[in-house]
Structure formats: C-alpha cells, structure tokens
Short mmCIF file of C-alpha atoms in Angstrom, two decimals:
data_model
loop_
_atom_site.label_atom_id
_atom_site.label_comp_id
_atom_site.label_asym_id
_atom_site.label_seq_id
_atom_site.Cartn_x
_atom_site.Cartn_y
_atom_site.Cartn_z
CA UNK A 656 -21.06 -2.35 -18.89
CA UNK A 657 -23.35 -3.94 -21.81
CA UNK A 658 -23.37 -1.93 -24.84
CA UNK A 659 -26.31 -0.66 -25.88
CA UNK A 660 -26.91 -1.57 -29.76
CA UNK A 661 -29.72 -0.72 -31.98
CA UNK A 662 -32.40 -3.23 -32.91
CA UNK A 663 -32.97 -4.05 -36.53
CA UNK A 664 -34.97 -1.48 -38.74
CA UNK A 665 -38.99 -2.26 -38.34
CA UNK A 666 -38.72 -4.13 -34.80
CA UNK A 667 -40.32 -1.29 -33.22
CA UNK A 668 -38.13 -1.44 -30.35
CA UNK A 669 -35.88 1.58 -29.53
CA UNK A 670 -32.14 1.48 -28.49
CA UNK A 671 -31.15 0.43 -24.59
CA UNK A 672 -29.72 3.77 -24.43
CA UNK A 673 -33.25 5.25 -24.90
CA UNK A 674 -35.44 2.89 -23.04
CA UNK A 675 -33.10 3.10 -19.87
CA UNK A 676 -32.42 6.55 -17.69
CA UNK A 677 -29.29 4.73 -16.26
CA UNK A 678 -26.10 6.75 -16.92
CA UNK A 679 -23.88 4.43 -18.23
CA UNK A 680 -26.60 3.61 -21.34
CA UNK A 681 -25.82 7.49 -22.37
CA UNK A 682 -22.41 6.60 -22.10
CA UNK A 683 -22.20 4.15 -24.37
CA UNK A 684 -19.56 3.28 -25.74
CA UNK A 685 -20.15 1.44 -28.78
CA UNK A 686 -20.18 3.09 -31.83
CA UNK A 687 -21.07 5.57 -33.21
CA UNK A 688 -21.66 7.07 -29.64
CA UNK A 689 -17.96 6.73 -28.69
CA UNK A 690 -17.29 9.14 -31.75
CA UNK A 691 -19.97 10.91 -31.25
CA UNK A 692 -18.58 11.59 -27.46
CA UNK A 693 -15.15 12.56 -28.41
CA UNK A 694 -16.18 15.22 -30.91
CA UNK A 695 -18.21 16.35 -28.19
CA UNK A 696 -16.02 16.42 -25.69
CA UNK A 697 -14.60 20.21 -25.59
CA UNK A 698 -18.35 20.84 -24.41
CA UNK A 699 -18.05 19.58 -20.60
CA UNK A 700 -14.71 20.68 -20.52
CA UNK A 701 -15.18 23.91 -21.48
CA UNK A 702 -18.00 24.74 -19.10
CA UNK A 703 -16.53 23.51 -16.42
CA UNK A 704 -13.01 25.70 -17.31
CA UNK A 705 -15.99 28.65 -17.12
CA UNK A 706 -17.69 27.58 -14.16
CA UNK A 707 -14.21 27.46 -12.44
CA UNK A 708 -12.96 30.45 -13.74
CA UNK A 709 -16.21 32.68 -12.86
CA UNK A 710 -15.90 31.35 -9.11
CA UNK A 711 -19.05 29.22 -9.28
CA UNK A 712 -17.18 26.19 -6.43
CA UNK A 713 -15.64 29.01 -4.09
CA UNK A 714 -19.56 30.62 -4.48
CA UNK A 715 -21.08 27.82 -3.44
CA UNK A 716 -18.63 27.16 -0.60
CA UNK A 717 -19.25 30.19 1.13
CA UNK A 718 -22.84 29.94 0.83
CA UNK A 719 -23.04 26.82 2.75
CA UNK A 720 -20.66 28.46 5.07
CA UNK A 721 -23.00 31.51 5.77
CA UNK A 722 -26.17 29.46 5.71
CA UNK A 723 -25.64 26.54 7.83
CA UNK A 724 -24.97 24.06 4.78
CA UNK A 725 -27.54 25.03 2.35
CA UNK A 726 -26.81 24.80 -1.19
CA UNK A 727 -28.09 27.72 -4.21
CA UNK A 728 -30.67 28.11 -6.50
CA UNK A 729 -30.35 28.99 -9.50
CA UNK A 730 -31.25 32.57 -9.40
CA UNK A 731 -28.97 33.04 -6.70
CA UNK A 732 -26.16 31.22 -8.32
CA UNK A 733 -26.63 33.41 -11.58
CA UNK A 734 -27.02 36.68 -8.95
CA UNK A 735 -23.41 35.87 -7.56
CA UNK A 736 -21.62 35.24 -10.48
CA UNK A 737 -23.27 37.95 -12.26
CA UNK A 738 -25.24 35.99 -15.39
CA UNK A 739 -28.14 36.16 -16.58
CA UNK A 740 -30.95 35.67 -13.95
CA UNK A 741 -34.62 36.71 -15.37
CA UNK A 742 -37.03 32.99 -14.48
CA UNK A 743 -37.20 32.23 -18.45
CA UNK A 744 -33.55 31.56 -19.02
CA UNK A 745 -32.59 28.39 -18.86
CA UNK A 746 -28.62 28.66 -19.73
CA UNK A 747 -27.21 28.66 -15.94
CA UNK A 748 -29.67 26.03 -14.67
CA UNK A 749 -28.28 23.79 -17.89
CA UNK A 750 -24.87 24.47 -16.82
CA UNK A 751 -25.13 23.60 -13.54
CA UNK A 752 -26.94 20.40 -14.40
CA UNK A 753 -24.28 19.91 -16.62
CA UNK A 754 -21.74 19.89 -13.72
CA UNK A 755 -24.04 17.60 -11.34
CA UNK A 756 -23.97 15.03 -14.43
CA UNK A 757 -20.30 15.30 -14.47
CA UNK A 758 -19.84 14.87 -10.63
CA UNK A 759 -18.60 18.15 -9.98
CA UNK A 760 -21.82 19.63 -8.20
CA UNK A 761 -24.06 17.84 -5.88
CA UNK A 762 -28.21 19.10 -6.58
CA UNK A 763 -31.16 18.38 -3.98
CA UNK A 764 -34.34 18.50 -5.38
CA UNK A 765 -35.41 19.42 -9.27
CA UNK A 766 -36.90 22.72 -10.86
CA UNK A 767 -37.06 25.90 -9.51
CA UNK A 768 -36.76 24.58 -6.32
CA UNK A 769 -33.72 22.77 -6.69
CA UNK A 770 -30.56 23.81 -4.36
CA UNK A 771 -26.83 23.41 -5.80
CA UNK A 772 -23.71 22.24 -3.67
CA UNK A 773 -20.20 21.42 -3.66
CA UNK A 774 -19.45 17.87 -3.65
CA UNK A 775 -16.90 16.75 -1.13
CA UNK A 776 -14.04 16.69 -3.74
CA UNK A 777 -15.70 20.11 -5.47
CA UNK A 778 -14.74 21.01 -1.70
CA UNK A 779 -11.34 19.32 -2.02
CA UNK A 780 -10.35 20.08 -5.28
CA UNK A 781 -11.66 23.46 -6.65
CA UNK A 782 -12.30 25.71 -4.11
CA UNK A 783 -8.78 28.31 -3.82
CA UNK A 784 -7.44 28.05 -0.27
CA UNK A 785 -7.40 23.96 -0.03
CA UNK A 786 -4.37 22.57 0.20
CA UNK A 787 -5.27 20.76 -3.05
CA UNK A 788 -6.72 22.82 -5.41
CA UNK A 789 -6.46 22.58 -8.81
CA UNK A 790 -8.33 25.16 -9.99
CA UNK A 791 -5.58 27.08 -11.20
CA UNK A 792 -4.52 24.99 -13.87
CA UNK A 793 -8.15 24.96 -14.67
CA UNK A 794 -8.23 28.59 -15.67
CA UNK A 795 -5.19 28.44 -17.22
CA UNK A 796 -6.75 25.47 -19.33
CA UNK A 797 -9.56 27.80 -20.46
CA UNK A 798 -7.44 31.17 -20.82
CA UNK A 799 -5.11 29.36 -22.67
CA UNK A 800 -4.55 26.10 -23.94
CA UNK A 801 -8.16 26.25 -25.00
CA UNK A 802 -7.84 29.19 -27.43
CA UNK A 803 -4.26 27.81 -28.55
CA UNK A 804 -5.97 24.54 -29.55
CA UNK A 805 -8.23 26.47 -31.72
CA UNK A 806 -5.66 27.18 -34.47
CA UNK A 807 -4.45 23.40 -33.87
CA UNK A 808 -5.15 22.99 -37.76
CA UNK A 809 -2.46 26.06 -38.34
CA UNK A 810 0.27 24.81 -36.33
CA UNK A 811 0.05 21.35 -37.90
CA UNK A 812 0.65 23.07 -40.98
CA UNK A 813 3.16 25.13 -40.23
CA UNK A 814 4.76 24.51 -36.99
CA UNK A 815 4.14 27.40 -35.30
CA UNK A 816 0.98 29.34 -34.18
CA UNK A 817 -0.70 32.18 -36.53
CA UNK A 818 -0.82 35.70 -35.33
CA UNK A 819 -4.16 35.65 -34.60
CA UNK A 820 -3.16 32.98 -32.03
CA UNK A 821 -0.47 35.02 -30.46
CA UNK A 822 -2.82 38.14 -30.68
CA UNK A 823 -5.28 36.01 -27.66
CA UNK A 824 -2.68 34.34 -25.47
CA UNK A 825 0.41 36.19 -23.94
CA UNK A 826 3.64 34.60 -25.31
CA UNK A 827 4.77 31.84 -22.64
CA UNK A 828 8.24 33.07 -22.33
CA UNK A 829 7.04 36.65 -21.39
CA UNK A 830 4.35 34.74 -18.76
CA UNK A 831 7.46 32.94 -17.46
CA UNK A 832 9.46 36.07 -16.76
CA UNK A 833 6.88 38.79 -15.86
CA UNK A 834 7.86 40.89 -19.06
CA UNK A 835 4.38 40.67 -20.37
CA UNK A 836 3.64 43.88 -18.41
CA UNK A 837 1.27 41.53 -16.21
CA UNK A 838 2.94 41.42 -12.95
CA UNK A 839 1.06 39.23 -11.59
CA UNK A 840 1.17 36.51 -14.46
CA UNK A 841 4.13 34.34 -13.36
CA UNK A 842 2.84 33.99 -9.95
CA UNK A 843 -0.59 32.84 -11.26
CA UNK A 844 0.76 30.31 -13.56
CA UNK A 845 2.85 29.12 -10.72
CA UNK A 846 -0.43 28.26 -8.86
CA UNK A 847 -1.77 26.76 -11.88
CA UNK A 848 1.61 24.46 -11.75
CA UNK A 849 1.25 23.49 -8.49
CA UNK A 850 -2.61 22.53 -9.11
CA UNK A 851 -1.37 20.49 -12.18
CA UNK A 852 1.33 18.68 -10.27
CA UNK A 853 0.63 18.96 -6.38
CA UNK A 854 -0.53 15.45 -6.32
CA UNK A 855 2.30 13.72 -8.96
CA UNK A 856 4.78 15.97 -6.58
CA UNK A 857 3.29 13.90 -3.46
CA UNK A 858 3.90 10.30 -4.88
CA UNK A 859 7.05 11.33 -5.94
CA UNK A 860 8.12 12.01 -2.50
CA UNK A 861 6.99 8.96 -0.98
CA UNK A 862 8.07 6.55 -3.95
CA UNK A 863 11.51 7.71 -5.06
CA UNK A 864 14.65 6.17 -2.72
CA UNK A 865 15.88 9.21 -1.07
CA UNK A 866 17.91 7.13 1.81
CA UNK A 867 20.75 7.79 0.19
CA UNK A 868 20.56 11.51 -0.59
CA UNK A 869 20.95 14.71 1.46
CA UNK A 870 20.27 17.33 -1.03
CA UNK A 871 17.27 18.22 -3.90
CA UNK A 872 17.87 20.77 -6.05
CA UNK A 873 14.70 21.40 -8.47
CA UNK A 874 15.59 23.75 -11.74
CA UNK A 875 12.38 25.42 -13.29
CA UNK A 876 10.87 24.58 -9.18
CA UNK A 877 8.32 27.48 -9.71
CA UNK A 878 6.56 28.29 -6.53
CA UNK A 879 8.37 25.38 -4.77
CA UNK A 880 5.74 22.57 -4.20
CA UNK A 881 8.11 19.89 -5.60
CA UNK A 882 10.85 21.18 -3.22
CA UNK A 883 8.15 21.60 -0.34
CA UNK A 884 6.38 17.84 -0.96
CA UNK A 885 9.77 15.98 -0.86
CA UNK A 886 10.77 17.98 2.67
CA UNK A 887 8.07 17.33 4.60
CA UNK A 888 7.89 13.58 3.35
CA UNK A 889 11.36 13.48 3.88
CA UNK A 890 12.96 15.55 7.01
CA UNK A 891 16.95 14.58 6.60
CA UNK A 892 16.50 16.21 3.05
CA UNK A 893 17.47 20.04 2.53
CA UNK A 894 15.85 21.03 -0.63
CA UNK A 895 16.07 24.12 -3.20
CA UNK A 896 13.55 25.68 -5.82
CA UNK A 897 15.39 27.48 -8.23
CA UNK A 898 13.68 29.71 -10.82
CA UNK A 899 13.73 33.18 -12.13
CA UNK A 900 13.53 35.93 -9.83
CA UNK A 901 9.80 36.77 -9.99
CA UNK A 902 9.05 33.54 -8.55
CA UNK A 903 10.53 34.29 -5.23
CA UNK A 904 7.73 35.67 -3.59
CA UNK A 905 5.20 32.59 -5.19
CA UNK A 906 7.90 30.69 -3.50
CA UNK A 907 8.26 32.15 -0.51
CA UNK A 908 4.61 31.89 0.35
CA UNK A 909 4.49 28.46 -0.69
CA UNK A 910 6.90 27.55 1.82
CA UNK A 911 5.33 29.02 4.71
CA UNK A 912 2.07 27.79 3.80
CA UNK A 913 3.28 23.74 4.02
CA UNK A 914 4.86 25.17 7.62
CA UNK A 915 8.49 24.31 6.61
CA UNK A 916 10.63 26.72 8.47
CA UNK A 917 14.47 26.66 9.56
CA UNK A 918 15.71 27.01 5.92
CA UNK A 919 15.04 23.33 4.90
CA UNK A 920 13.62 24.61 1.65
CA UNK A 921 15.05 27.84 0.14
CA UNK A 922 14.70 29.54 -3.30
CA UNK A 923 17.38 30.44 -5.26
CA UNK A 924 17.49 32.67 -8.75
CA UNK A 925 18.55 30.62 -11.57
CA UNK A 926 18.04 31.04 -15.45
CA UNK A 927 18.80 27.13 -16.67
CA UNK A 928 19.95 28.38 -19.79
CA UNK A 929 22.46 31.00 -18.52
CA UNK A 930 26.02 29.90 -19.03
CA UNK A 931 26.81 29.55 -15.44
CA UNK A 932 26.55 25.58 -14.13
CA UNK A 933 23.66 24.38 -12.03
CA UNK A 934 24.35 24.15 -8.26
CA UNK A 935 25.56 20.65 -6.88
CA UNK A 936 22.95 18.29 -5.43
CA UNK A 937 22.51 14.85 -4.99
CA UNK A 938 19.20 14.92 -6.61
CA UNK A 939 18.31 17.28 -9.69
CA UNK A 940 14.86 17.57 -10.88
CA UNK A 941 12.79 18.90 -13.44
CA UNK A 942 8.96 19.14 -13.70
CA UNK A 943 7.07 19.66 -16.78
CA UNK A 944 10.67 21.54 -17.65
CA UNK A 945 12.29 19.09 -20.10
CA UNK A 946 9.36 18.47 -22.38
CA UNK A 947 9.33 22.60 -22.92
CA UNK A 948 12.00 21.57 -25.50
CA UNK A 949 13.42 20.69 -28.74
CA UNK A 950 16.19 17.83 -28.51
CA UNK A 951 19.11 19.91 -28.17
CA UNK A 952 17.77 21.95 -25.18
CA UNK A 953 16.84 18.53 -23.42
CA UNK A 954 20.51 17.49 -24.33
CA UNK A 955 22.04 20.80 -23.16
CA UNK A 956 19.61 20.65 -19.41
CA UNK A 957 20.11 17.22 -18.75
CA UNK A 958 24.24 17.75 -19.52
CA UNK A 959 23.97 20.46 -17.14
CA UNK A 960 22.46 18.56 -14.70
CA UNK A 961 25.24 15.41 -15.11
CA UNK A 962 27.76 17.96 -14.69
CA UNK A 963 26.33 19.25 -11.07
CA UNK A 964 25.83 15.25 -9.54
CA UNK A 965 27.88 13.67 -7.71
CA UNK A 966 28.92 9.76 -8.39
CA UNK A 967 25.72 7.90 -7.35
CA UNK A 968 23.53 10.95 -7.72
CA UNK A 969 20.25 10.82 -9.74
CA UNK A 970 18.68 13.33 -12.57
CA UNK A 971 15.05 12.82 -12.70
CA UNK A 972 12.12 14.00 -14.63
CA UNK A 973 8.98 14.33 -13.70
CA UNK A 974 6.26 14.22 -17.05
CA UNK A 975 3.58 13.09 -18.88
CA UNK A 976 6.00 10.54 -20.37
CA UNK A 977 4.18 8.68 -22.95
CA UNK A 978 4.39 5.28 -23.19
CA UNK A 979 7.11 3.46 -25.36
CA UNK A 980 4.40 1.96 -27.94
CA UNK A 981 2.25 5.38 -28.44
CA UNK A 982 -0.89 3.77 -27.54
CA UNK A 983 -1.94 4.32 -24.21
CA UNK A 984 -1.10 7.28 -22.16
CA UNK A 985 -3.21 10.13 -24.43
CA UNK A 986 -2.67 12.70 -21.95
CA UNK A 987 0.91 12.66 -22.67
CA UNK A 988 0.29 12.37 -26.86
CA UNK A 989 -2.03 15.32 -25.70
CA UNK A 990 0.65 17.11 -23.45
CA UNK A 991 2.92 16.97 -26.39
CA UNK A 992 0.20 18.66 -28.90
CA UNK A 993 0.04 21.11 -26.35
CA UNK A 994 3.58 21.76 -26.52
CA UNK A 995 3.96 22.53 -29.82
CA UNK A 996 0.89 25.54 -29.66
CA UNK A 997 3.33 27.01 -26.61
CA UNK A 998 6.79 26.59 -28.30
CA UNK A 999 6.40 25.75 -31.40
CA UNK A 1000 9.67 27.27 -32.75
CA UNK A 1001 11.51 25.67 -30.28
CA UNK A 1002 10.41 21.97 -31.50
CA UNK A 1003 8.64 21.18 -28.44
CA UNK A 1004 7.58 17.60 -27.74
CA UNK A 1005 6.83 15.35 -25.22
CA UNK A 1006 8.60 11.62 -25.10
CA UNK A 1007 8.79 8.24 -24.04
CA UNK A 1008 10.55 6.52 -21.98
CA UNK A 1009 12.64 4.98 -24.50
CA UNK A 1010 13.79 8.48 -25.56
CA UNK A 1011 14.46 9.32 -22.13
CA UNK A 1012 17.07 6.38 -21.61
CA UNK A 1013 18.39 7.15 -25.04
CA UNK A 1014 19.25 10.47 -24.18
CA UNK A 1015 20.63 9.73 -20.64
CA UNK A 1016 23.03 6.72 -22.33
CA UNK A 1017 24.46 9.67 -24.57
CA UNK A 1018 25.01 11.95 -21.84
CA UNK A 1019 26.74 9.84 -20.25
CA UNK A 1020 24.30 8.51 -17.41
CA UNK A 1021 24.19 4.92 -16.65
CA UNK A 1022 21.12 2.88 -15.07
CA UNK A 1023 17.53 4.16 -15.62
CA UNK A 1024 14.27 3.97 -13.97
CA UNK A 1025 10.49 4.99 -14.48
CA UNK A 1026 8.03 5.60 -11.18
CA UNK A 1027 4.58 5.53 -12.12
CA UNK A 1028 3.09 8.20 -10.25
CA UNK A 1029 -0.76 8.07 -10.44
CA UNK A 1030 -2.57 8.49 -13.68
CA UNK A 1031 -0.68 10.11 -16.47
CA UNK A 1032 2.29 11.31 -14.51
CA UNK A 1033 5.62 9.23 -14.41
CA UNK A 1034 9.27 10.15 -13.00
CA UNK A 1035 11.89 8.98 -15.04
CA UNK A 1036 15.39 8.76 -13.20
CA UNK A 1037 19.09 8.44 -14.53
CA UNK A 1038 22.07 7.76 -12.46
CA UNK A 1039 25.15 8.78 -12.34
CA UNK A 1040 27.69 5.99 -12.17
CA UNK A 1041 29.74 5.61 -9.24
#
C-alpha cells in the first residue's frame, strides 16, 4: 500500500487519502493517521462488543432464515433489538455501516432502502449455536475488560483496581466459583473461554506429538473444549477437564455437543491450589491458567504438575506468550495489561518464552519447546526427563 502524504502548503492539491474513496487511503498508515487510528481505536471495538452483545448477528440470522435470505433494514434492525427507530435518527444506520466497513456485516443497496446481512464468517463466527462462535468472549470483552481498562491509569499507579472499578465488574475469583450470587456466571465465562480459545485449542491438537502419550489431563479445563479438541483429533487419547465443581454441567454439555461419548473425556472436580496433588497424566495442560499469576503461583502449578508426570511426560501451556524481545506479539503485552486489572494483588503477568524455560529449568524440567498456534496464541511445552 502507498502512503498517502500531504502536498506542500499552497499546491492546491488535497491529500491521496481525500481525493481517493479506496479503503486502504483511509487507512493510512503514515503519520499522523496511524496515531490518529490507535487513539481511535476503542471506537470499532466497542460497537461491535454492543452490536454482539444486543444480538444484532443472531437477529440477522434468523431473519434470513424466516425470509428466504433477505437481509434488514434499518428500522427493522432497530425494531428487533429494541433502539431507537423514528426515520430521523441516524445512530443505528451509522452503526451498522460501521460494522459493514469493518467486515462484520454484508449491506445491499444504500439509504433507506438498504438491507443488512451476515457475512459468511458473521455466520461462522458470531452467531451462538455455531460450532465456532466467539461471541462469548465478545461480551465478556465489553462487560468487562472494557470497563476494567477504564481505570487503567489507577492500576498503573497503584497496582490494583479502585473501588469504583470493583463496584462495575464482579470480582473474577467469585465469577470463577459461582459465589457472586450469579449462578449462571461461571458457565457464561466458560463459553466466553471456549470462544477465546476454540480455535488455538484446535491447532494444538493437530500440532503437538501425542504418539507417545495415552493420557491429557487439563487443570483450570473449564467447560472442556481443550480436553474435547485433542480427543476427537486424537482417538487413542483418554482425556480429563478438571475444574471447580460448577463447571461440571458447562462441561458436561460441552462434551456431548462435540459427540464424544464412551467416557473418553470426563470432568473431574479439582481446586489447583488445594493441597492435594494433581492426578497423573502423561500430558498436563493449562490454558490461559498460568498467566492468572504472580511468580510464585506459576512456580507452585507448574511444580505440581512435574510432580504428577511421568519420565518422558510433557507440561504445556497454552498463552498469549509474548515474544522474547517485547516487540511484536501486542496481544500478549495487551493480555498481560489485562491481567493486572483482574488480579492485580496477585502480581499477574503474562511472559515470554524465555521466562517460561527459565522457570521449567528451576523446576526441574529438562528440554523445552514453543508451537506457534495461529496468531497470538503459542503452546509452550517442558519435558520431563527420562
């Protein structure tokens, strides 16, 4: 792409950017557009959180369901979802545009008359029921990492998030264990783990050596997906999710749902911290589990998890891990950020690989891997000698 500069003062010519209606001239990235962008950016994001959370994709699904394809106008579109519909407000029909200029909605025709669809992965990705939907981690995005990030400034300061922070988002420990009084909480942010990880959980499965393995056993497994993605890419494994008890129904449906019958994947009740040792397995995972915590709760979980291997058996991580120069992988420097609004009295972070192999050489692990696993996600893997 050509960047798009302005012409000297008095030329009377105006910038590519505004002489061109080609998409990548408003996306320039030269500056001081690219700046401009990123102060921007919560803008997209956080009307597409919205539009996810109101039900705007599932909407539009089962419109073109009932009506032989057709997509919505406007008015019906605001009628559904119950905003504002009167002719002279234009909020819902900039919205939408919004979302066709970010590729999440497909639009046939302009003005009044124009009609609003899912695109294919809209279809895919964000509509509940598909295997793949992500939507989930969507609305917990705007329920609550959004609002968390919005007292950022305080918990840079301090370390931990003002009351006025805790006062709008549940505390994540309660979520976890259903003592919120939502009862319903841990199995939603279950489904917003699986939408977060469904795909990293896939690669994994297929990319990791399992030829040597019988048994997964995946601590902090939530509803299961992990323990569900690795069984049905690989059938001589027996697999088990174990997390607190009020996941066992999230778990339980999660199984049946990928059709894995005959006990190959079973839930078990585990607390990681308790006392008691993890079960024995050949594999031990974690997902988004180790980067919850300060250093000495990594040390104590991966410790544990030496303990329960056999020799030749293989601890592995699945995270954002950044990468070892701190340059490239922002959604992990972002992941970690995130971390410390969640738990930040526990000293939360997220890490490279280098700290990963650090920490497995002191536990006593010996050779090391990383699997990329499609965009931000990476597994890294220690083994135990032997």
């Amino acid at each position: 792409m050509s960047e798009a500069r302005p012409t000297p003062s008095g030329s009377g010519q105006l910038p590519r950017a505004a002489q061109s209606d080609d998409q990548a001239g408003y996306d320039d990235r030269a500056q001081p557009w690219r700046f401009l962008a990123l102060s921007r950016a919560y803008g997209p994001s956080r009307a597409f959180q919205v539009a996810t959370k109101l039900g705007l994709f599932e909407v539009l699904r089962a419109h073109q369901q009932l009506s032989g394809g057709q997509g919505m106008a406007v008015a019906e579109v605001a009628r559904a979802l119950g905003l504002r519909a009167d002719p002279g407000f234009r909020g819902v029909a900039d919205l939408l545009d919004l979302l066709v200029a970010e590729e999440c909605l497909a639009r046939q025709g302009d003005g009044p008359r124009a009609l609003y669809s899912n695109t294919p992965d809209g279809e895919r990705y964000l509509c509940p029921g598909s295997r793949d939907y992500i939507g989930g981690l969507v609305i917990i995005n705007c329920d609550r990492s959004y609002p968390q990030f919005l007292f950022l400034e305080d918990s840079l300061r301090t370390g931990v998030q003002p009351q006025a922070a805790q006062a709008l988002v549940p505390d994540i420990l309660e979520t976890f264990g259903g003592d919120g009084g939502d009862a319903g909480a841990p199995a939603r942010f279950a489904a917003g783990m699986t939408g977060a990880n469904l795909a990293t959980f896939v690669a994994f499965a297929s990319k990791f050596d399992f030829s040597s393995h019988a048994t997964l056993l995946d601590i902090g497994g939530s509803a299961g997906t992990l323990s569900c993605a690795v069984a049905a890419a690989q059938p001589h494994m027996r697999c088990v999710s174990a997390d607190l008890p009020v996941l066992r129904g999230a778990a339980t449906a999660e199984v049946a749902r990928w059709g894995l019958g005959g006990g190959r994947v079973r839930f078990e009740a585990l607390d990681f911290f308790a006392e008691a040792p993890f079960p024995a397995a050949d594999v031990i995972t974690m997902s988004m589990i180790l980067h919850d915590w300060g250093l000495e709760k990594k040390l104590l979980l991966m410790r544990k998890a030496f303990a329960a291997l056999p020799p030749g058996g293989a601890f592995v991580a699945l995270d954002l891990i950044i990468d070892d120069a701190r340059r490239a992988n922002r959604w992990g420097l972002f992941m970690s950020l995130n971390m410390l609004a969640e738990f930040g009295e526990e000293g939360s972070f997220d890490y490279t690989f280098r700290d990963f192999q650090g920490w497995a050489s002191e536990v006593g692990f010996g050779r090391t891997e990383l699997l990329r696993l499609g965009g931000p996600a990476s597994a890294a893997v220690a083994y135990k000698d032997g």
